[in-house]
PDB file of C-alpha atoms in Angstrom:
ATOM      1  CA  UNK A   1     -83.034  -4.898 -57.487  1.00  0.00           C
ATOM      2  CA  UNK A   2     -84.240  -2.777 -54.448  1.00  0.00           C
ATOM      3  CA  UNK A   3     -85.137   1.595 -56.020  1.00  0.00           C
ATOM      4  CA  UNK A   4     -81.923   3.374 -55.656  1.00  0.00           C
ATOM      5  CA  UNK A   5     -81.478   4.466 -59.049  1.00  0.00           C
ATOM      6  CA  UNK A   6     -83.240   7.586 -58.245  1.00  0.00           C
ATOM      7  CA  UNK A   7     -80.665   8.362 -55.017  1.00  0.00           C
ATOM      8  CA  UNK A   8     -77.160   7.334 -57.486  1.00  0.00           C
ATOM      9  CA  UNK A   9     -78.980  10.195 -60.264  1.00  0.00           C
ATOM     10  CA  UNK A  10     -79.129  12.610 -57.380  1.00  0.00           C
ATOM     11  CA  UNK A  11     -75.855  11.694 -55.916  1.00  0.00           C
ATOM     12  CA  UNK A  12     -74.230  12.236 -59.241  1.00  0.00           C
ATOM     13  CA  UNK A  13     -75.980  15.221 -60.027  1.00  0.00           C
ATOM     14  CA  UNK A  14     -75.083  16.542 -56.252  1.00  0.00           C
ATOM     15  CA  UNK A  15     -70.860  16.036 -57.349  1.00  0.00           C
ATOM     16  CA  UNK A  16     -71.793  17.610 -61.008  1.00  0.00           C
ATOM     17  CA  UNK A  17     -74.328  20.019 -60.945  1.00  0.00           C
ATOM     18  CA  UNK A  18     -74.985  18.653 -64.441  1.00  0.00           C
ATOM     19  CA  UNK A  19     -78.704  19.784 -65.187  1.00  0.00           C
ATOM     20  CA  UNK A  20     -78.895  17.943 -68.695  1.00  0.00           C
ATOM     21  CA  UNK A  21     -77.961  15.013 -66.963  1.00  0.00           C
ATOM     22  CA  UNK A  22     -80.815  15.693 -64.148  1.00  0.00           C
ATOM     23  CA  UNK A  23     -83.469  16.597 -67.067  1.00  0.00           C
ATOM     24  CA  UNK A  24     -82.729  13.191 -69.234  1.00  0.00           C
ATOM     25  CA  UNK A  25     -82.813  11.305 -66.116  1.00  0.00           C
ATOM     26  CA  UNK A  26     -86.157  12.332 -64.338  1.00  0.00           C
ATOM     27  CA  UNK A  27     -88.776  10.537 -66.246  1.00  0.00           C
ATOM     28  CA  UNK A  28     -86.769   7.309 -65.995  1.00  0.00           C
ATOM     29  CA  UNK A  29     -86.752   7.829 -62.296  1.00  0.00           C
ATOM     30  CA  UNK A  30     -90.441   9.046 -62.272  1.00  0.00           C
ATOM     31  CA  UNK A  31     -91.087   5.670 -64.753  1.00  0.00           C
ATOM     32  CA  UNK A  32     -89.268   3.146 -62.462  1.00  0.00           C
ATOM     33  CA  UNK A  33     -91.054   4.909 -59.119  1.00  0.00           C
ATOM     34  CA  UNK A  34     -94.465   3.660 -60.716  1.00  0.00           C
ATOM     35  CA  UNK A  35     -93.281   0.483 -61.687  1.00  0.00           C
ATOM     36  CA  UNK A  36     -93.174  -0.364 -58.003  1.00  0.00           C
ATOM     37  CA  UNK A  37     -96.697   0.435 -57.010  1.00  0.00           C
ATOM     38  CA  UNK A  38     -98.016  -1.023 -60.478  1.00  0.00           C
ATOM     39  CA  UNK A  39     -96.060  -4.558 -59.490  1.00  0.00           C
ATOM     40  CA  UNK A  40     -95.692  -4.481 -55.798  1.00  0.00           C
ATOM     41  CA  UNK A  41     -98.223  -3.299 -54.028  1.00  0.00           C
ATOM     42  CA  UNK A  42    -100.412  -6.797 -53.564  1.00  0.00           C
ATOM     43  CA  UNK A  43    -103.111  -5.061 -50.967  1.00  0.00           C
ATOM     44  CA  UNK A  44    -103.002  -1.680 -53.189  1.00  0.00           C
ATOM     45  CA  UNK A  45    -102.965   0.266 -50.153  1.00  0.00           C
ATOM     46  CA  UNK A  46     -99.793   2.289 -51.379  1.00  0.00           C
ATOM     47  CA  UNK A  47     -97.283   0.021 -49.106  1.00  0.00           C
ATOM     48  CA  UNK A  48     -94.774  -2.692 -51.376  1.00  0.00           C
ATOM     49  CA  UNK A  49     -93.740  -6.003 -50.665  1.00  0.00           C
ATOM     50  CA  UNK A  50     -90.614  -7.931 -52.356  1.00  0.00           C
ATOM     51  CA  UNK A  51     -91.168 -11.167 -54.570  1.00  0.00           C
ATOM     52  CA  UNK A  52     -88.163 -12.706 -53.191  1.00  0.00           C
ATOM     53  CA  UNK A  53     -84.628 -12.056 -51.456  1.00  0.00           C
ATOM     54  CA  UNK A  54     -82.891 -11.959 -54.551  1.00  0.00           C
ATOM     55  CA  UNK A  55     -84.814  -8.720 -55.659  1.00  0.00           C
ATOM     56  CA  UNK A  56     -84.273  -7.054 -52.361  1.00  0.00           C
ATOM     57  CA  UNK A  57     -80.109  -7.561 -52.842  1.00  0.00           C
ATOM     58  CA  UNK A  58     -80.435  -9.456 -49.329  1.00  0.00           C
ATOM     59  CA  UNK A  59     -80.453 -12.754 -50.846  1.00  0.00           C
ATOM     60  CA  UNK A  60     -79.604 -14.426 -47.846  1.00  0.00           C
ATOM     61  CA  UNK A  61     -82.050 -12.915 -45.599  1.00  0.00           C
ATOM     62  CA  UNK A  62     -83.247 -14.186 -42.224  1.00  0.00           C
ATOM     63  CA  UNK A  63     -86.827 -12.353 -43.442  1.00  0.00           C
ATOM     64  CA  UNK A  64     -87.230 -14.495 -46.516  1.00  0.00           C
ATOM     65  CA  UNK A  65     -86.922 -18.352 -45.014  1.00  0.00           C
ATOM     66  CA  UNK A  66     -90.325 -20.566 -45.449  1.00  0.00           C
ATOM     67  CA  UNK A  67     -90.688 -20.379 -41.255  1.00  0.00           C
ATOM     68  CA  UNK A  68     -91.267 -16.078 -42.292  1.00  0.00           C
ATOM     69  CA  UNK A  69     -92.192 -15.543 -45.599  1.00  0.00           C
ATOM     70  CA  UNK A  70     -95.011 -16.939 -48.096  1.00  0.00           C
ATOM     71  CA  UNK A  71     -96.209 -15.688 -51.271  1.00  0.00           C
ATOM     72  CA  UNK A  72     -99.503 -13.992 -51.663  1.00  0.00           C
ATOM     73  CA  UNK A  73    -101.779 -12.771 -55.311  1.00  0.00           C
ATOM     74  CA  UNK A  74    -103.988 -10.327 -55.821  1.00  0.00           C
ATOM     75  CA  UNK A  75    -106.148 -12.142 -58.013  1.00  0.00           C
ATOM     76  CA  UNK A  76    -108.131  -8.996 -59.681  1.00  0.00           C
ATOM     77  CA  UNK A  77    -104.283  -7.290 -60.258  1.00  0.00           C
ATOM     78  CA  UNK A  78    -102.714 -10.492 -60.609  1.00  0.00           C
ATOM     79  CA  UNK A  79     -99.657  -8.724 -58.759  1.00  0.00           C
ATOM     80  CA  UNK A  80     -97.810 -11.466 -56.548  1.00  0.00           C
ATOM     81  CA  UNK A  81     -95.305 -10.932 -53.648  1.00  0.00           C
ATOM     82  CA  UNK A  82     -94.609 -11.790 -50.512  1.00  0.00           C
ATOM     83  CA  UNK A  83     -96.977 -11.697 -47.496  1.00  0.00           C
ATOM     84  CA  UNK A  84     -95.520  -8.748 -45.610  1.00  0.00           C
ATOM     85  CA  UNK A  85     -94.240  -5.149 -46.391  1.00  0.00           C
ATOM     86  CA  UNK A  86     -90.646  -4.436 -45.810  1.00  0.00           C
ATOM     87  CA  UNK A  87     -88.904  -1.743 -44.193  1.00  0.00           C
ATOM     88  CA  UNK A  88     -86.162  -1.329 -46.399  1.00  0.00           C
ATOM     89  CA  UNK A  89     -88.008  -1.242 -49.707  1.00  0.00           C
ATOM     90  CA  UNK A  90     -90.671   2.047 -48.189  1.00  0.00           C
ATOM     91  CA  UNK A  91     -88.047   3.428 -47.185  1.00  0.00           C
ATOM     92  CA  UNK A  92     -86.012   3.372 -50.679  1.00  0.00           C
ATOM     93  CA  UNK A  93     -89.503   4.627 -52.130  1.00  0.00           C
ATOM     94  CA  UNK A  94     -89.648   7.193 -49.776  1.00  0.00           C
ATOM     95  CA  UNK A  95     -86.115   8.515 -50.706  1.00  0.00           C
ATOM     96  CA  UNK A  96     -87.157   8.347 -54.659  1.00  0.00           C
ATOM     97  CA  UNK A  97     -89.913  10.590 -53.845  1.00  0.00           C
ATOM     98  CA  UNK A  98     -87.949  13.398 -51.627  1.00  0.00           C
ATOM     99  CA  UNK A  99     -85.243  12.848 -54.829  1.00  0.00           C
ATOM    100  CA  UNK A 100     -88.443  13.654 -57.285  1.00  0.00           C
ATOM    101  CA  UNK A 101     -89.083  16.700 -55.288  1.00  0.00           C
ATOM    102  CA  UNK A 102     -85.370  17.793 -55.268  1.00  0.00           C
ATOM    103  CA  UNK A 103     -84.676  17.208 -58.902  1.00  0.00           C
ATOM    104  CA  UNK A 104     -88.190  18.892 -59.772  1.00  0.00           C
ATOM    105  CA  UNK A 105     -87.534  22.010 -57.852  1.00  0.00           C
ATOM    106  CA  UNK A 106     -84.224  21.918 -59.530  1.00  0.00           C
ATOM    107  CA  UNK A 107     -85.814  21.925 -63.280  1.00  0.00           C
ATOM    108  CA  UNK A 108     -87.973  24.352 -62.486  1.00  0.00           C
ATOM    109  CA  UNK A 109     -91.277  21.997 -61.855  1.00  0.00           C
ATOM    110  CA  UNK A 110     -92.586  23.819 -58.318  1.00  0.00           C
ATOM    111  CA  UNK A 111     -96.134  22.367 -58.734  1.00  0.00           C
ATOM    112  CA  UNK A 112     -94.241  18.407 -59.229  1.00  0.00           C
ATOM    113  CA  UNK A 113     -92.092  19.393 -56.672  1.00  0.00           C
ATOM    114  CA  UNK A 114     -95.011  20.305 -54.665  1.00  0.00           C
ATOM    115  CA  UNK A 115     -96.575  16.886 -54.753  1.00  0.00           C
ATOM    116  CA  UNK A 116     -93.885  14.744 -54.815  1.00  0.00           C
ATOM    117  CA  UNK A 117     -92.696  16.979 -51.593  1.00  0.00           C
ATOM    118  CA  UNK A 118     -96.203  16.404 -50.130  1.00  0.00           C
ATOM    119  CA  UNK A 119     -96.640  12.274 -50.832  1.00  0.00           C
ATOM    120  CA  UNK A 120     -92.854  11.895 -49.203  1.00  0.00           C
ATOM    121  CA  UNK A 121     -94.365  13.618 -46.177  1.00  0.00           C
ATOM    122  CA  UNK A 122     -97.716  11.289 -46.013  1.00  0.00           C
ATOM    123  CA  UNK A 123     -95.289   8.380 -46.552  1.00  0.00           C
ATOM    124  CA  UNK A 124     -93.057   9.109 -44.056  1.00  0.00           C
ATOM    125  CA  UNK A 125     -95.334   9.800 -40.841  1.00  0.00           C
ATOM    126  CA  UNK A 126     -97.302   6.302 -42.721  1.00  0.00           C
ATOM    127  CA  UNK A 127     -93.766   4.233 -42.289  1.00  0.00           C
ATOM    128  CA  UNK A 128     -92.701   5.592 -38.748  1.00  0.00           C
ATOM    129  CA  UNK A 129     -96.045   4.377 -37.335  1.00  0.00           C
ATOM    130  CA  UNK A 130     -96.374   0.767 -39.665  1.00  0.00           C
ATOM    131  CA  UNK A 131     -93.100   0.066 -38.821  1.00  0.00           C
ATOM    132  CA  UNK A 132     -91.369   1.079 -36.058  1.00  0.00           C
ATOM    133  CA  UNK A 133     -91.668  -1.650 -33.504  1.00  0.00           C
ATOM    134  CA  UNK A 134     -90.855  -0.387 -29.535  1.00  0.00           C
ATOM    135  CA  UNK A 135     -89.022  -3.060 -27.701  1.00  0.00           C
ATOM    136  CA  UNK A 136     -90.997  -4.750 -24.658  1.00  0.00           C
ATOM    137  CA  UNK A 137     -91.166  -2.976 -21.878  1.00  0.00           C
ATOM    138  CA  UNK A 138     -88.772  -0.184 -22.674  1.00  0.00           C
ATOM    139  CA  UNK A 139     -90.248   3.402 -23.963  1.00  0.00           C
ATOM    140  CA  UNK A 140     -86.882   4.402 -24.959  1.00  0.00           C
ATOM    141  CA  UNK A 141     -85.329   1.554 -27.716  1.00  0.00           C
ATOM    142  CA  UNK A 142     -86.790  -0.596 -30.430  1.00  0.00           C
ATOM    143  CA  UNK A 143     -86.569  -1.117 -34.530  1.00  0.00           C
ATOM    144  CA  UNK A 144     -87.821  -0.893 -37.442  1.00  0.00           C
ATOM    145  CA  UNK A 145     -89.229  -4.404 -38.689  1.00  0.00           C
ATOM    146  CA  UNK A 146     -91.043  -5.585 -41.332  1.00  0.00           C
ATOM    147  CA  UNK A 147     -94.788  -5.888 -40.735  1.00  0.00           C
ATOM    148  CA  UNK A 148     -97.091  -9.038 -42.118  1.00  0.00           C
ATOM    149  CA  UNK A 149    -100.446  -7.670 -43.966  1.00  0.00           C
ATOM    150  CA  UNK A 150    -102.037  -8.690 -40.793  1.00  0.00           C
ATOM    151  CA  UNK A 151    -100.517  -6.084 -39.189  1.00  0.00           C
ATOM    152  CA  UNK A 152     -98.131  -8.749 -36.715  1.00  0.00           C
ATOM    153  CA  UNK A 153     -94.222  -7.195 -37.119  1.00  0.00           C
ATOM    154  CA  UNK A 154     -92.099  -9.967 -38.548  1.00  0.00           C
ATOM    155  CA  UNK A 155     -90.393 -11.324 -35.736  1.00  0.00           C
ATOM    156  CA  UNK A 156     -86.703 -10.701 -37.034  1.00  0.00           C
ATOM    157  CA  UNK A 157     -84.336  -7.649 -36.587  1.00  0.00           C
ATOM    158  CA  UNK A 158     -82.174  -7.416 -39.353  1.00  0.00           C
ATOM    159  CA  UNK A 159     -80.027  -4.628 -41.519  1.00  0.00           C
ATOM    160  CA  UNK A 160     -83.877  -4.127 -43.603  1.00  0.00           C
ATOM    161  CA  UNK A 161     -83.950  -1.378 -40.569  1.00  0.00           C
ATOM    162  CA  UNK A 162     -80.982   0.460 -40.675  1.00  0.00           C
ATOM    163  CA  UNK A 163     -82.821   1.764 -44.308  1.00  0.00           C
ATOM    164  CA  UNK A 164     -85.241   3.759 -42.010  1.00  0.00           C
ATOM    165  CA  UNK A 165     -81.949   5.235 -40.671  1.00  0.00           C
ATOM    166  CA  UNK A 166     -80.321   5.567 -44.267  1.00  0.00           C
ATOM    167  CA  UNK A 167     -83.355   7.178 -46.148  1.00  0.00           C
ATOM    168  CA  UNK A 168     -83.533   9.132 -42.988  1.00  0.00           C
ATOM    169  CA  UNK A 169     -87.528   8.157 -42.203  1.00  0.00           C
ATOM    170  CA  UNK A 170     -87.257   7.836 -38.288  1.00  0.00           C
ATOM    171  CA  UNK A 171     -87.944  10.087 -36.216  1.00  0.00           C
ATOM    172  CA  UNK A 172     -85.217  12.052 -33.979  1.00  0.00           C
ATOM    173  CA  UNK A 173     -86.782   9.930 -31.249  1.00  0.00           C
ATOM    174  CA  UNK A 174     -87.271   6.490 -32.954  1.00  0.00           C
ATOM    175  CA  UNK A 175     -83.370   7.200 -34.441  1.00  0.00           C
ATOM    176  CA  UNK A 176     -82.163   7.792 -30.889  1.00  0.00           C
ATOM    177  CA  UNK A 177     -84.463   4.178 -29.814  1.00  0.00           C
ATOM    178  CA  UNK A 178     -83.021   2.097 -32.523  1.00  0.00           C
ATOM    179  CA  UNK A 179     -79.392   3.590 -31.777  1.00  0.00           C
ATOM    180  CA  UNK A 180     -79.379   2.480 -28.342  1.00  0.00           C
ATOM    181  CA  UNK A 181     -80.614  -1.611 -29.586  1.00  0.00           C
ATOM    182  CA  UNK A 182     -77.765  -1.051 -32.457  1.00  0.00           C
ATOM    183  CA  UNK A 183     -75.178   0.137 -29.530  1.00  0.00           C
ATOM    184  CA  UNK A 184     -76.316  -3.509 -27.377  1.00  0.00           C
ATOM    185  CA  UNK A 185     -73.549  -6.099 -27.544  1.00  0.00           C
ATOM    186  CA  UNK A 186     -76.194  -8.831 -26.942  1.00  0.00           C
ATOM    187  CA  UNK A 187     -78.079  -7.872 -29.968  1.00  0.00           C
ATOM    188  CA  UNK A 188     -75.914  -6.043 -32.585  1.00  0.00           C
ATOM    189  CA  UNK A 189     -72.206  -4.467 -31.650  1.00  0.00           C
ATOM    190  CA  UNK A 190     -70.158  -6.689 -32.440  1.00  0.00           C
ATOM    191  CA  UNK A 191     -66.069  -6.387 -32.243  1.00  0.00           C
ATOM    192  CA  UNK A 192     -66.104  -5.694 -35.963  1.00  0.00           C
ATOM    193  CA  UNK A 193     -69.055  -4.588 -37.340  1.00  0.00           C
ATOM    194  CA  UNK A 194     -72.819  -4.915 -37.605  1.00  0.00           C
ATOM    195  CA  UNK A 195     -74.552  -8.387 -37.971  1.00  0.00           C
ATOM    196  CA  UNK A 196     -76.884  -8.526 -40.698  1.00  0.00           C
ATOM    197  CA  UNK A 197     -79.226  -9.809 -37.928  1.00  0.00           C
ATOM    198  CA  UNK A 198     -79.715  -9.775 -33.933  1.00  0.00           C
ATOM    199  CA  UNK A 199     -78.011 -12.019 -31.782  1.00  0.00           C
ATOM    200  CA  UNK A 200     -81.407 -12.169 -29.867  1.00  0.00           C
ATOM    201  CA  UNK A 201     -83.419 -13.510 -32.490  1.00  0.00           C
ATOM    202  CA  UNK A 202     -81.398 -16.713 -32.397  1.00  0.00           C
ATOM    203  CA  UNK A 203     -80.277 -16.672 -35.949  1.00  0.00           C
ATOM    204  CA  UNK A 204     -77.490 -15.205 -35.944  1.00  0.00           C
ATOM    205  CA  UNK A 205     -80.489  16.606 -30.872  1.00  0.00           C
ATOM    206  CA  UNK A 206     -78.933  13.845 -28.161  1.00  0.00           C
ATOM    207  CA  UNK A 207     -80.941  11.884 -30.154  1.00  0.00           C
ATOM    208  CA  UNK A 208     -78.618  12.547 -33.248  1.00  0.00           C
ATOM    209  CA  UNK A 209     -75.392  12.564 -31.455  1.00  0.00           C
ATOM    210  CA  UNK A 210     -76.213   9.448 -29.697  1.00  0.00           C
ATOM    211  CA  UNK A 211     -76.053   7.984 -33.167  1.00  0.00           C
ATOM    212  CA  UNK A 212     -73.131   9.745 -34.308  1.00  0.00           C
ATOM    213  CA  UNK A 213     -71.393   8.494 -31.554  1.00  0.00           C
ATOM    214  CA  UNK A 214     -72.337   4.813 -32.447  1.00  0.00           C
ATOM    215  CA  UNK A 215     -71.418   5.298 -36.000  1.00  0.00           C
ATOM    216  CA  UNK A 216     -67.933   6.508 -35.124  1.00  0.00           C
ATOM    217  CA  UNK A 217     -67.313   3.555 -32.872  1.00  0.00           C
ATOM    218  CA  UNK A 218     -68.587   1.017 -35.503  1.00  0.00           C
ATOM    219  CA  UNK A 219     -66.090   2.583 -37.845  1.00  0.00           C
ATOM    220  CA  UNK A 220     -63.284   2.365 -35.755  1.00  0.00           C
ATOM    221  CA  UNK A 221     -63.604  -1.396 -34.600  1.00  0.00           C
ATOM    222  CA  UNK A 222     -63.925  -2.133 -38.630  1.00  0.00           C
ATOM    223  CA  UNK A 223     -60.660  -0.614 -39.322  1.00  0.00           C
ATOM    224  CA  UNK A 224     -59.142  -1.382 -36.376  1.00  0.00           C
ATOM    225  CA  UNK A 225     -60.217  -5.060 -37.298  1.00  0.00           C
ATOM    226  CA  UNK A 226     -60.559  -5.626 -41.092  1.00  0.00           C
ATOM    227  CA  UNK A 227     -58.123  -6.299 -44.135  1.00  0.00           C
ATOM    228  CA  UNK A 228     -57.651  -4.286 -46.549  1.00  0.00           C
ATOM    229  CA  UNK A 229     -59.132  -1.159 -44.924  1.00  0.00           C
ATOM    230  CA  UNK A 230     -56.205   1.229 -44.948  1.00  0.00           C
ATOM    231  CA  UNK A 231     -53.617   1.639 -47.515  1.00  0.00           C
ATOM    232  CA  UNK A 232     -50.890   0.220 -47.924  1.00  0.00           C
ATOM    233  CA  UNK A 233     -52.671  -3.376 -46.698  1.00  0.00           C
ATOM    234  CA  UNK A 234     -53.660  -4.759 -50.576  1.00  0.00           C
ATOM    235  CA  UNK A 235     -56.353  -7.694 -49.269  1.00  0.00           C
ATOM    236  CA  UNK A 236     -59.105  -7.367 -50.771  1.00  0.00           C
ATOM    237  CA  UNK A 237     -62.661  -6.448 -49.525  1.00  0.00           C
ATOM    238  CA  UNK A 238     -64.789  -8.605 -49.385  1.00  0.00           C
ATOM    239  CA  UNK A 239     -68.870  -8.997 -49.985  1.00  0.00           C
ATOM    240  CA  UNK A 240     -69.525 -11.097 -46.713  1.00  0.00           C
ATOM    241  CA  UNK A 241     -67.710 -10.735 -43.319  1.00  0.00           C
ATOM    242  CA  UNK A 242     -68.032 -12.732 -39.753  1.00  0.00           C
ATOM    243  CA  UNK A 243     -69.169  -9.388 -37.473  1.00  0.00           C
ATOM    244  CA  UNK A 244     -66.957 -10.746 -34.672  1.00  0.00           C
ATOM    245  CA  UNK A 245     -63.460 -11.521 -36.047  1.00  0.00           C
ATOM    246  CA  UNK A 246     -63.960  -9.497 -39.591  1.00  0.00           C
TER     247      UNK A 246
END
């Protein structure tokens, strides 16, 4: 399942303040960081790929049907995944290492933190230029895609981008782009919520405020829309929802 352990330690560490907790949990975090350069990194050029949908937690993803994705081997490593690096999963690994920094600093480690402060810095300038994708013909919007190892962007836009907006890797400017395609009714905002990909693709700072401003109106057409959203409605939630009619 995609890194996040490392973000839920900090989380609960952030609503505790509990250092033992922080102490016991950093070389597990540290441990499970490696794994996924040891295991997922087929071209060993410090960028991961996912094995399947299932491991990503998008098991249904647009990104991961035969027409997109194809497995590849690094026969000297014998590492195998799939043949293009994905958004969502740098991005995750990016987080881990700003939450090795954090949790570092906070044990007292300032060289560790140092580093780990440092590679999070090299990796995020690396994943705003890899995969930020600008839309054709327009300066001002575009997304963050997944990019083959032939450096083509997979041609899908899906939710794998909003984790360049979650682990906070764009850019003010690339935040404010990807904002505006989000805010387009022909590609994403839909009555109740976000697609998990863009109408387009035929499947189904002002900068910051900009996507404020988007966020709040998502959130109201969900609860204006969905069951079980305020209290004292008691339907229950539900994993998978229709983006026009909740």
């Amino acid at each position: 399942k995609p890194p996040l352990f490392g973000w839920a330690v900090w989380e609960v560490y952030r609503a505790t303040g509990d250092l033992d907790f922080l102490r016991e949990m950093y070389p597990a975090i540290e441990a499970f960081h490696g794994f996924w350069y040891a295991h997922r990194d087929v071209r060993g050029v410090g960028l991961c790929s996912w094995t399947e949908g299932m491991e990503s937690g998008m098991d249904d993803g647009v990104r991961f049907l035969p027409e997109f994705a194809h497995g590849v081997r690094n026969q000297s490593t014998q590492v195998n995944a799939l043949d293009f690096w994905s958004i969502d999963l740098n991005s995750y690994l990016y987080l881990d290492k700003r939450v090795l920094a954090l949790a570092a600093d906070k044990l007292g480690n300032s060289s560790a933190a140092a580093a780990w402060s440092a590679s999070a810095d090299a990796l995020r300038s690396r994943l705003q230029q890899v995969f930020y994708v600008a839309d054709s013909g327009s300066a001002d919007s575009g997304f963050f895609q997944d990019r083959y190892m032939n450096g083509t962007a997979v041609p899908v836009q899906g939710c794998e981008g909003y984790a360049a907006l979650f682990a906070e890797v764009a850019s003010a400017p690339q935040a404010a782009a990807m904002a505006r395609v989000l805010a387009d009714e022909r590609r994403f905002l839909a009555n109740f919520s976000l697609p998990t990909v863009s109408r387009a693709d035929g499947t189904t700072s002002p900068a910051l405020d900009h996507l404020s401003a988007l966020a709040a109106e998502i959130k109201r057409r969900m609860f204006a829309l969905g069951k079980g959203f305020r209290a004292p409605d008691p339907t229950p939630l539900n994993e998978h929802y229709e983006p026009e009619s909740g």
